[in-house]
């Protein structure tokens, strides 16, 4: 029984690691930097994170539309960012706030 539980736990850990990938991210405030990209659901929602940078969660609500939250300090609370984010027509890897013009990209 312990062997089966350990194998199941290992499979979950490997699946979690497989979903996180190295990427290049860019935000209006931070310009380009290496980051970790993680898929959050099958709608296309994702999280980007990097040491010393805010962690952003882009939640896709409908095709081309998303809400975004950010955690500005480790262990901090997620803060909703203003506006609805639209997928950029110039670069599909970028999302732009209709309220502030802030852009979040991940390649």
mmCIF file of N, CA and C in Angstrom:
data_model
loop_
_atom_site.group_PDB
_atom_site.id
_atom_site.type_symbol
_atom_site.label_atom_id
_atom_site.label_comp_id
_atom_site.label_asym_id
_atom_site.label_seq_id
_atom_site.Cartn_x
_atom_site.Cartn_y
_atom_site.Cartn_z
ATOM 1 N N UNK A 1 0.823 -1.189 0.000
ATOM 2 C CA UNK A 1 0.000 0.000 0.000
ATOM 3 C C UNK A 1 0.868 1.255 0.000
ATOM 4 N N UNK A 2 1.925 1.278 0.830
ATOM 5 C CA UNK A 2 2.806 2.439 0.880
ATOM 6 C C UNK A 2 3.499 2.661 -0.454
ATOM 7 N N UNK A 3 3.834 1.573 -1.136
ATOM 8 C CA UNK A 3 4.497 1.685 -2.441
ATOM 9 C C UNK A 3 3.558 2.324 -3.449
ATOM 10 N N UNK A 4 2.283 1.929 -3.435
ATOM 11 C CA UNK A 4 1.307 2.512 -4.355
ATOM 12 C C UNK A 4 1.090 3.990 -4.049
ATOM 13 N N UNK A 5 1.014 4.360 -2.774
ATOM 14 C CA UNK A 5 0.839 5.761 -2.412
ATOM 15 C C UNK A 5 2.042 6.582 -2.831
ATOM 16 N N UNK A 6 3.245 6.046 -2.634
ATOM 17 C CA UNK A 6 4.459 6.756 -3.032
ATOM 18 C C UNK A 6 4.509 6.919 -4.548
ATOM 19 N N UNK A 7 4.116 5.886 -5.276
ATOM 20 C CA UNK A 7 4.109 5.967 -6.742
ATOM 21 C C UNK A 7 3.102 7.001 -7.215
ATOM 22 N N UNK A 8 1.933 7.051 -6.585
ATOM 23 C CA UNK A 8 0.922 8.040 -6.949
ATOM 24 C C UNK A 8 1.387 9.455 -6.668
ATOM 25 N N UNK A 9 2.039 9.648 -5.523
ATOM 26 C CA UNK A 9 2.566 10.961 -5.178
ATOM 27 C C UNK A 9 3.645 11.381 -6.172
ATOM 28 N N UNK A 10 4.504 10.477 -6.542
ATOM 29 C CA UNK A 10 5.568 10.774 -7.507
ATOM 30 C C UNK A 10 4.965 11.157 -8.860
ATOM 31 N N UNK A 11 3.924 10.458 -9.272
ATOM 32 C CA UNK A 11 3.270 10.782 -10.550
ATOM 33 C C UNK A 11 2.676 12.189 -10.508
ATOM 34 N N UNK A 12 2.058 12.557 -9.393
ATOM 35 C CA UNK A 12 1.506 13.910 -9.258
ATOM 36 C C UNK A 12 2.598 14.960 -9.304
ATOM 37 N N UNK A 13 3.703 14.715 -8.624
ATOM 38 C CA UNK A 13 4.812 15.671 -8.629
ATOM 39 C C UNK A 13 5.402 15.829 -10.023
ATOM 40 N N UNK A 14 5.570 14.732 -10.726
ATOM 41 C CA UNK A 14 6.118 14.802 -12.087
ATOM 42 C C UNK A 14 5.166 15.533 -13.023
ATOM 43 N N UNK A 15 3.870 15.320 -12.872
ATOM 44 C CA UNK A 15 2.893 16.016 -13.711
ATOM 45 C C UNK A 15 2.942 17.513 -13.443
ATOM 46 N N UNK A 16 3.078 17.900 -12.193
ATOM 47 C CA UNK A 16 3.153 19.321 -11.854
ATOM 48 C C UNK A 16 4.407 19.945 -12.437
ATOM 49 N N UNK A 17 5.525 19.244 -12.349
ATOM 50 C CA UNK A 17 6.771 19.768 -12.910
ATOM 51 C C UNK A 17 6.707 19.857 -14.422
ATOM 52 N N UNK A 18 6.016 18.906 -15.059
ATOM 53 C CA UNK A 18 5.937 18.890 -16.517
ATOM 54 C C UNK A 18 5.123 20.064 -17.040
ATOM 55 N N UNK A 19 4.185 20.568 -16.239
ATOM 56 C CA UNK A 19 3.346 21.659 -16.724
ATOM 57 C C UNK A 19 4.055 23.011 -16.641
ATOM 58 N N UNK A 20 5.108 23.125 -15.840
ATOM 59 C CA UNK A 20 5.871 24.375 -15.733
ATOM 60 C C UNK A 20 7.011 24.338 -16.739
ATOM 61 N N UNK A 21 7.140 25.408 -17.518
ATOM 62 C CA UNK A 21 8.168 25.456 -18.560
ATOM 63 C C UNK A 21 8.915 26.784 -18.490
ATOM 64 N N UNK A 22 10.177 26.746 -18.874
ATOM 65 C CA UNK A 22 10.955 27.976 -18.971
ATOM 66 C C UNK A 22 10.424 28.799 -20.139
ATOM 67 N N UNK A 23 10.371 30.101 -19.958
ATOM 68 C CA UNK A 23 9.849 30.990 -20.995
ATOM 69 C C UNK A 23 10.552 32.336 -20.905
ATOM 70 N N UNK A 24 10.226 33.182 -21.832
ATOM 71 C CA UNK A 24 10.646 34.582 -21.796
ATOM 72 C C UNK A 24 9.380 35.395 -21.586
ATOM 73 N N UNK A 25 9.366 36.224 -20.546
ATOM 74 C CA UNK A 25 8.191 37.033 -20.233
ATOM 75 C C UNK A 25 8.532 38.501 -20.397
ATOM 76 N N UNK A 26 7.491 39.289 -20.581
ATOM 77 C CA UNK A 26 7.659 40.728 -20.672
ATOM 78 C C UNK A 26 6.404 41.388 -20.139
ATOM 79 N N UNK A 27 6.590 42.419 -19.324
ATOM 80 C CA UNK A 27 5.469 43.232 -18.863
ATOM 81 C C UNK A 27 5.817 44.690 -19.135
ATOM 82 N N UNK A 28 4.811 45.520 -19.105
ATOM 83 C CA UNK A 28 5.037 46.950 -19.329
ATOM 84 C C UNK A 28 6.037 47.511 -18.321
ATOM 85 N N UNK A 29 5.939 47.056 -17.067
ATOM 86 C CA UNK A 29 6.812 47.565 -16.009
ATOM 87 C C UNK A 29 8.196 46.918 -15.972
ATOM 88 N N UNK A 30 8.292 45.647 -16.322
ATOM 89 C CA UNK A 30 9.541 44.903 -16.121
ATOM 90 C C UNK A 30 10.314 44.564 -17.387
ATOM 91 N N UNK A 31 9.835 44.943 -18.540
ATOM 92 C CA UNK A 31 10.486 44.593 -19.800
ATOM 93 C C UNK A 31 10.683 43.087 -19.879
ATOM 94 N N UNK A 32 11.629 42.587 -20.661
ATOM 95 C CA UNK A 32 11.784 41.152 -20.873
ATOM 96 C C UNK A 32 12.663 40.525 -19.796
ATOM 97 N N UNK A 33 12.280 39.317 -19.362
ATOM 98 C CA UNK A 33 13.048 38.574 -18.358
ATOM 99 C C UNK A 33 12.729 37.077 -18.468
ATOM 100 N N UNK A 34 13.673 36.211 -18.072
ATOM 101 C CA UNK A 34 13.390 34.774 -18.069
ATOM 102 C C UNK A 34 12.381 34.460 -16.961
ATOM 103 N N UNK A 35 11.456 33.557 -17.244
ATOM 104 C CA UNK A 35 10.405 33.247 -16.282
ATOM 105 C C UNK A 35 10.006 31.781 -16.388
ATOM 106 N N UNK A 36 9.109 31.398 -15.503
ATOM 107 C CA UNK A 36 8.486 30.076 -15.546
ATOM 108 C C UNK A 36 7.035 30.269 -15.956
ATOM 109 N N UNK A 37 6.604 29.488 -16.924
ATOM 110 C CA UNK A 37 5.245 29.537 -17.461
ATOM 111 C C UNK A 37 4.537 28.260 -17.054
ATOM 112 N N UNK A 38 3.349 28.407 -16.463
ATOM 113 C CA UNK A 38 2.596 27.230 -16.047
ATOM 114 C C UNK A 38 1.148 27.346 -16.504
ATOM 115 N N UNK A 39 0.647 26.325 -17.177
ATOM 116 C CA UNK A 39 -0.743 26.265 -17.620
ATOM 117 C C UNK A 39 -1.616 26.020 -16.395
ATOM 118 N N UNK A 40 -2.709 26.773 -16.264
ATOM 119 C CA UNK A 40 -3.597 26.633 -15.113
ATOM 120 C C UNK A 40 -4.869 25.842 -15.406
ATOM 121 N N UNK A 41 -5.329 25.876 -16.647
ATOM 122 C CA UNK A 41 -6.534 25.123 -17.006
ATOM 123 C C UNK A 41 -6.579 24.908 -18.512
ATOM 124 N N UNK A 42 -7.604 24.208 -18.973
ATOM 125 C CA UNK A 42 -7.691 23.914 -20.405
ATOM 126 C C UNK A 42 -8.307 25.051 -21.219
ATOM 127 N N UNK A 43 -8.667 26.171 -20.571
ATOM 128 C CA UNK A 43 -9.188 27.342 -21.286
ATOM 129 C C UNK A 43 -8.057 28.227 -21.797
ATOM 130 N N UNK A 44 -6.817 27.914 -21.383
ATOM 131 C CA UNK A 44 -5.677 28.719 -21.799
ATOM 132 C C UNK A 44 -5.145 29.633 -20.714
ATOM 133 N N UNK A 45 -5.717 29.556 -19.513
ATOM 134 C CA UNK A 45 -5.232 30.364 -18.396
ATOM 135 C C UNK A 45 -3.821 29.923 -18.034
ATOM 136 N N UNK A 46 -3.021 30.892 -17.547
ATOM 137 C CA UNK A 46 -1.642 30.562 -17.220
ATOM 138 C C UNK A 46 -1.105 31.468 -16.128
ATOM 139 N N UNK A 47 0.022 31.044 -15.564
ATOM 140 C CA UNK A 47 0.730 31.820 -14.555
ATOM 141 C C UNK A 47 2.167 31.985 -14.999
ATOM 142 N N UNK A 48 2.711 33.189 -14.809
ATOM 143 C CA UNK A 48 4.134 33.411 -15.050
ATOM 144 C C UNK A 48 4.753 33.895 -13.745
ATOM 145 N N UNK A 49 5.963 33.416 -13.493
ATOM 146 C CA UNK A 49 6.651 33.802 -12.264
ATOM 147 C C UNK A 49 8.151 33.826 -12.505
ATOM 148 N N UNK A 50 8.833 34.637 -11.701
ATOM 149 C CA UNK A 50 10.291 34.726 -11.739
ATOM 150 C C UNK A 50 10.752 35.361 -10.423
ATOM 151 N N UNK A 51 11.891 34.948 -9.964
ATOM 152 C CA UNK A 51 12.438 35.498 -8.722
ATOM 153 C C UNK A 51 12.607 37.014 -8.856
ATOM 154 N N UNK A 52 12.117 37.732 -7.850
ATOM 155 C CA UNK A 52 12.248 39.186 -7.848
ATOM 156 C C UNK A 52 11.224 39.927 -8.690
ATOM 157 N N UNK A 53 10.294 39.197 -9.301
ATOM 158 C CA UNK A 53 9.239 39.803 -10.137
ATOM 159 C C UNK A 53 7.873 39.400 -9.588
ATOM 160 N N UNK A 54 6.840 40.181 -9.870
ATOM 161 C CA UNK A 54 5.488 39.755 -9.476
ATOM 162 C C UNK A 54 5.113 38.461 -10.205
ATOM 163 N N UNK A 55 4.259 37.672 -9.577
ATOM 164 C CA UNK A 55 3.683 36.492 -10.212
ATOM 165 C C UNK A 55 2.333 36.908 -10.786
ATOM 166 N N UNK A 56 2.124 36.652 -12.070
ATOM 167 C CA UNK A 56 0.874 37.028 -12.744
ATOM 168 C C UNK A 56 0.088 35.778 -13.086
ATOM 169 N N UNK A 57 -1.219 35.837 -12.834
ATOM 170 C CA UNK A 57 -2.129 34.790 -13.264
ATOM 171 C C UNK A 57 -3.114 35.406 -14.248
ATOM 172 N N UNK A 58 -3.106 34.882 -15.456
ATOM 173 C CA UNK A 58 -4.005 35.343 -16.514
ATOM 174 C C UNK A 58 -5.110 34.289 -16.637
ATOM 175 N N UNK A 59 -6.328 34.667 -16.236
ATOM 176 C CA UNK A 59 -7.462 33.751 -16.264
ATOM 177 C C UNK A 59 -8.328 34.044 -17.484
ATOM 178 N N UNK A 60 -8.302 33.124 -18.449
ATOM 179 C CA UNK A 60 -9.070 33.291 -19.681
ATOM 180 C C UNK A 60 -10.543 33.030 -19.370
ATOM 181 N N UNK A 61 -11.362 34.075 -19.568
ATOM 182 C CA UNK A 61 -12.796 33.997 -19.293
ATOM 183 C C UNK A 61 -13.593 33.595 -20.530
ATOM 184 N N UNK A 62 -13.121 34.006 -21.683
ATOM 185 C CA UNK A 62 -13.722 33.698 -22.975
ATOM 186 C C UNK A 62 -12.596 33.856 -23.997
ATOM 187 N N UNK A 63 -12.754 33.302 -25.191
ATOM 188 C CA UNK A 63 -11.678 33.443 -26.173
ATOM 189 C C UNK A 63 -11.272 34.912 -26.359
ATOM 190 N N UNK A 64 -9.996 35.197 -26.106
ATOM 191 C CA UNK A 64 -9.462 36.539 -26.289
ATOM 192 C C UNK A 64 -9.704 37.503 -25.146
ATOM 193 N N UNK A 65 -10.391 37.060 -24.066
ATOM 194 C CA UNK A 65 -10.699 37.917 -22.923
ATOM 195 C C UNK A 65 -10.227 37.262 -21.630
ATOM 196 N N UNK A 66 -9.612 38.050 -20.743
ATOM 197 C CA UNK A 66 -9.100 37.484 -19.498
ATOM 198 C C UNK A 66 -9.137 38.501 -18.369
ATOM 199 N N UNK A 67 -9.107 37.988 -17.160
ATOM 200 C CA UNK A 67 -8.873 38.800 -15.980
ATOM 201 C C UNK A 67 -7.501 38.415 -15.454
ATOM 202 N N UNK A 68 -6.834 39.360 -14.796
ATOM 203 C CA UNK A 68 -5.461 39.121 -14.347
ATOM 204 C C UNK A 68 -5.322 39.472 -12.878
ATOM 205 N N UNK A 69 -4.611 38.623 -12.166
ATOM 206 C CA UNK A 69 -4.255 38.883 -10.779
ATOM 207 C C UNK A 69 -2.745 38.856 -10.660
ATOM 208 N N UNK A 70 -2.222 39.552 -9.665
ATOM 209 C CA UNK A 70 -0.774 39.593 -9.453
ATOM 210 C C UNK A 70 -0.467 39.452 -7.965
ATOM 211 N N UNK A 71 0.595 38.727 -7.670
ATOM 212 C CA UNK A 71 1.128 38.620 -6.316
ATOM 213 C C UNK A 71 2.453 39.366 -6.346
ATOM 214 N N UNK A 72 2.563 40.424 -5.543
ATOM 215 C CA UNK A 72 3.723 41.300 -5.609
ATOM 216 C C UNK A 72 4.834 40.944 -4.637
ATOM 217 N N UNK A 73 4.568 40.070 -3.667
ATOM 218 C CA UNK A 73 5.615 39.630 -2.743
ATOM 219 C C UNK A 73 5.380 38.169 -2.393
ATOM 220 N N UNK A 74 6.442 37.400 -2.183
ATOM 221 C CA UNK A 74 6.285 35.979 -1.866
ATOM 222 C C UNK A 74 5.337 35.784 -0.675
ATOM 223 N N UNK A 75 4.388 34.888 -0.836
ATOM 224 C CA UNK A 75 3.432 34.606 0.214
ATOM 225 C C UNK A 75 2.328 35.638 0.330
ATOM 226 N N UNK A 76 2.351 36.646 -0.544
ATOM 227 C CA UNK A 76 1.340 37.703 -0.512
ATOM 228 C C UNK A 76 0.037 37.265 -1.142
ATOM 229 N N UNK A 77 -0.936 38.143 -1.049
ATOM 230 C CA UNK A 77 -2.248 37.888 -1.631
ATOM 231 C C UNK A 77 -2.267 38.295 -3.097
ATOM 232 N N UNK A 78 -3.117 37.626 -3.845
ATOM 233 C CA UNK A 78 -3.318 37.994 -5.241
ATOM 234 C C UNK A 78 -4.175 39.250 -5.305
ATOM 235 N N UNK A 79 -3.753 40.207 -6.104
ATOM 236 C CA UNK A 79 -4.460 41.471 -6.287
ATOM 237 C C UNK A 79 -4.998 41.513 -7.713
ATOM 238 N N UNK A 80 -6.289 41.765 -7.855
ATOM 239 C CA UNK A 80 -6.877 41.869 -9.194
ATOM 240 C C UNK A 80 -6.361 43.132 -9.871
ATOM 241 N N UNK A 81 -5.897 42.991 -11.094
ATOM 242 C CA UNK A 81 -5.430 44.147 -11.858
ATOM 243 C C UNK A 81 -6.614 44.750 -12.618
ATOM 244 N N UNK A 82 -6.611 46.073 -12.817
ATOM 245 C CA UNK A 82 -7.770 46.740 -13.409
ATOM 246 C C UNK A 82 -7.993 46.391 -14.878
ATOM 247 N N UNK A 83 -9.262 46.372 -15.230
ATOM 248 C CA UNK A 83 -9.654 46.196 -16.622
ATOM 249 C C UNK A 83 -9.808 44.756 -17.048
ATOM 250 N N UNK A 84 -10.298 44.625 -18.253
ATOM 251 C CA UNK A 84 -10.366 43.332 -18.933
ATOM 252 C C UNK A 84 -9.150 43.267 -19.833
ATOM 253 N N UNK A 85 -8.471 42.143 -19.833
ATOM 254 C CA UNK A 85 -7.306 41.964 -20.699
ATOM 255 C C UNK A 85 -7.746 41.297 -21.988
ATOM 256 N N UNK A 86 -7.297 41.870 -23.094
ATOM 257 C CA UNK A 86 -7.607 41.357 -24.431
ATOM 258 C C UNK A 86 -6.327 40.791 -25.031
ATOM 259 N N UNK A 87 -6.472 39.680 -25.736
ATOM 260 C CA UNK A 87 -5.312 39.125 -26.441
ATOM 261 C C UNK A 87 -4.901 40.111 -27.522
ATOM 262 N N UNK A 88 -3.612 40.423 -27.578
ATOM 263 C CA UNK A 88 -3.099 41.393 -28.532
ATOM 264 C C UNK A 88 -3.281 40.895 -29.966
ATOM 265 N N UNK A 89 -3.702 41.787 -30.837
ATOM 266 C CA UNK A 89 -3.807 41.443 -32.255
ATOM 267 C C UNK A 89 -2.428 41.415 -32.905
ATOM 268 N N UNK A 90 -1.465 42.152 -32.341
ATOM 269 C CA UNK A 90 -0.105 42.198 -32.888
ATOM 270 C C UNK A 90 0.729 40.987 -32.499
ATOM 271 N N UNK A 91 0.493 40.445 -31.287
ATOM 272 C CA UNK A 91 1.268 39.304 -30.787
ATOM 273 C C UNK A 91 0.369 38.483 -29.881
ATOM 274 N N UNK A 92 -0.022 37.304 -30.327
ATOM 275 C CA UNK A 92 -0.938 36.440 -29.586
ATOM 276 C C UNK A 92 -0.406 35.956 -28.251
ATOM 277 N N UNK A 93 0.883 36.174 -27.975
ATOM 278 C CA UNK A 93 1.463 35.792 -26.686
ATOM 279 C C UNK A 93 1.284 36.899 -25.649
ATOM 280 N N UNK A 94 0.662 38.008 -26.046
ATOM 281 C CA UNK A 94 0.515 39.166 -25.161
ATOM 282 C C UNK A 94 -0.950 39.445 -24.860
ATOM 283 N N UNK A 95 -1.177 39.948 -23.660
ATOM 284 C CA UNK A 95 -2.496 40.351 -23.192
ATOM 285 C C UNK A 95 -2.408 41.792 -22.733
ATOM 286 N N UNK A 96 -3.406 42.617 -23.099
ATOM 287 C CA UNK A 96 -3.361 44.055 -22.843
ATOM 288 C C UNK A 96 -4.628 44.491 -22.095
ATOM 289 N N UNK A 97 -4.436 45.273 -21.020
ATOM 290 C CA UNK A 97 -5.558 45.780 -20.231
ATOM 291 C C UNK A 97 -6.262 46.911 -20.986
ATOM 292 N N UNK A 98 -7.593 46.826 -21.045
ATOM 293 C CA UNK A 98 -8.345 47.917 -21.676
ATOM 294 C C UNK A 98 -8.447 49.131 -20.768
ATOM 295 N N UNK A 99 -8.111 49.005 -19.493
ATOM 296 C CA UNK A 99 -8.197 50.114 -18.544
ATOM 297 C C UNK A 99 -6.891 50.894 -18.425
ATOM 298 N N UNK A 100 -5.769 50.186 -18.527
ATOM 299 C CA UNK A 100 -4.472 50.840 -18.265
ATOM 300 C C UNK A 100 -3.486 50.738 -19.415
ATOM 301 N N UNK A 101 -3.745 49.853 -20.366
ATOM 302 C CA UNK A 101 -2.787 49.622 -21.455
ATOM 303 C C UNK A 101 -1.635 48.723 -21.040
ATOM 304 N N UNK A 102 -1.638 48.254 -19.791
ATOM 305 C CA UNK A 102 -0.578 47.356 -19.320
ATOM 306 C C UNK A 102 -0.576 46.082 -20.139
ATOM 307 N N UNK A 103 0.611 45.621 -20.491
ATOM 308 C CA UNK A 103 0.767 44.439 -21.333
ATOM 309 C C UNK A 103 1.542 43.365 -20.575
ATOM 310 N N UNK A 104 1.088 42.120 -20.712
ATOM 311 C CA UNK A 104 1.758 40.944 -20.138
ATOM 312 C C UNK A 104 1.940 39.943 -21.267
ATOM 313 N N UNK A 105 3.191 39.509 -21.484
ATOM 314 C CA UNK A 105 3.501 38.584 -22.571
ATOM 315 C C UNK A 105 4.297 37.392 -22.041
ATOM 316 N N UNK A 106 4.144 36.263 -22.698
ATOM 317 C CA UNK A 106 4.945 35.071 -22.377
ATOM 318 C C UNK A 106 5.183 34.284 -23.661
ATOM 319 N N UNK A 107 6.474 34.043 -23.976
ATOM 320 C CA UNK A 107 6.844 33.271 -25.157
ATOM 321 C C UNK A 107 7.558 32.003 -24.759
#
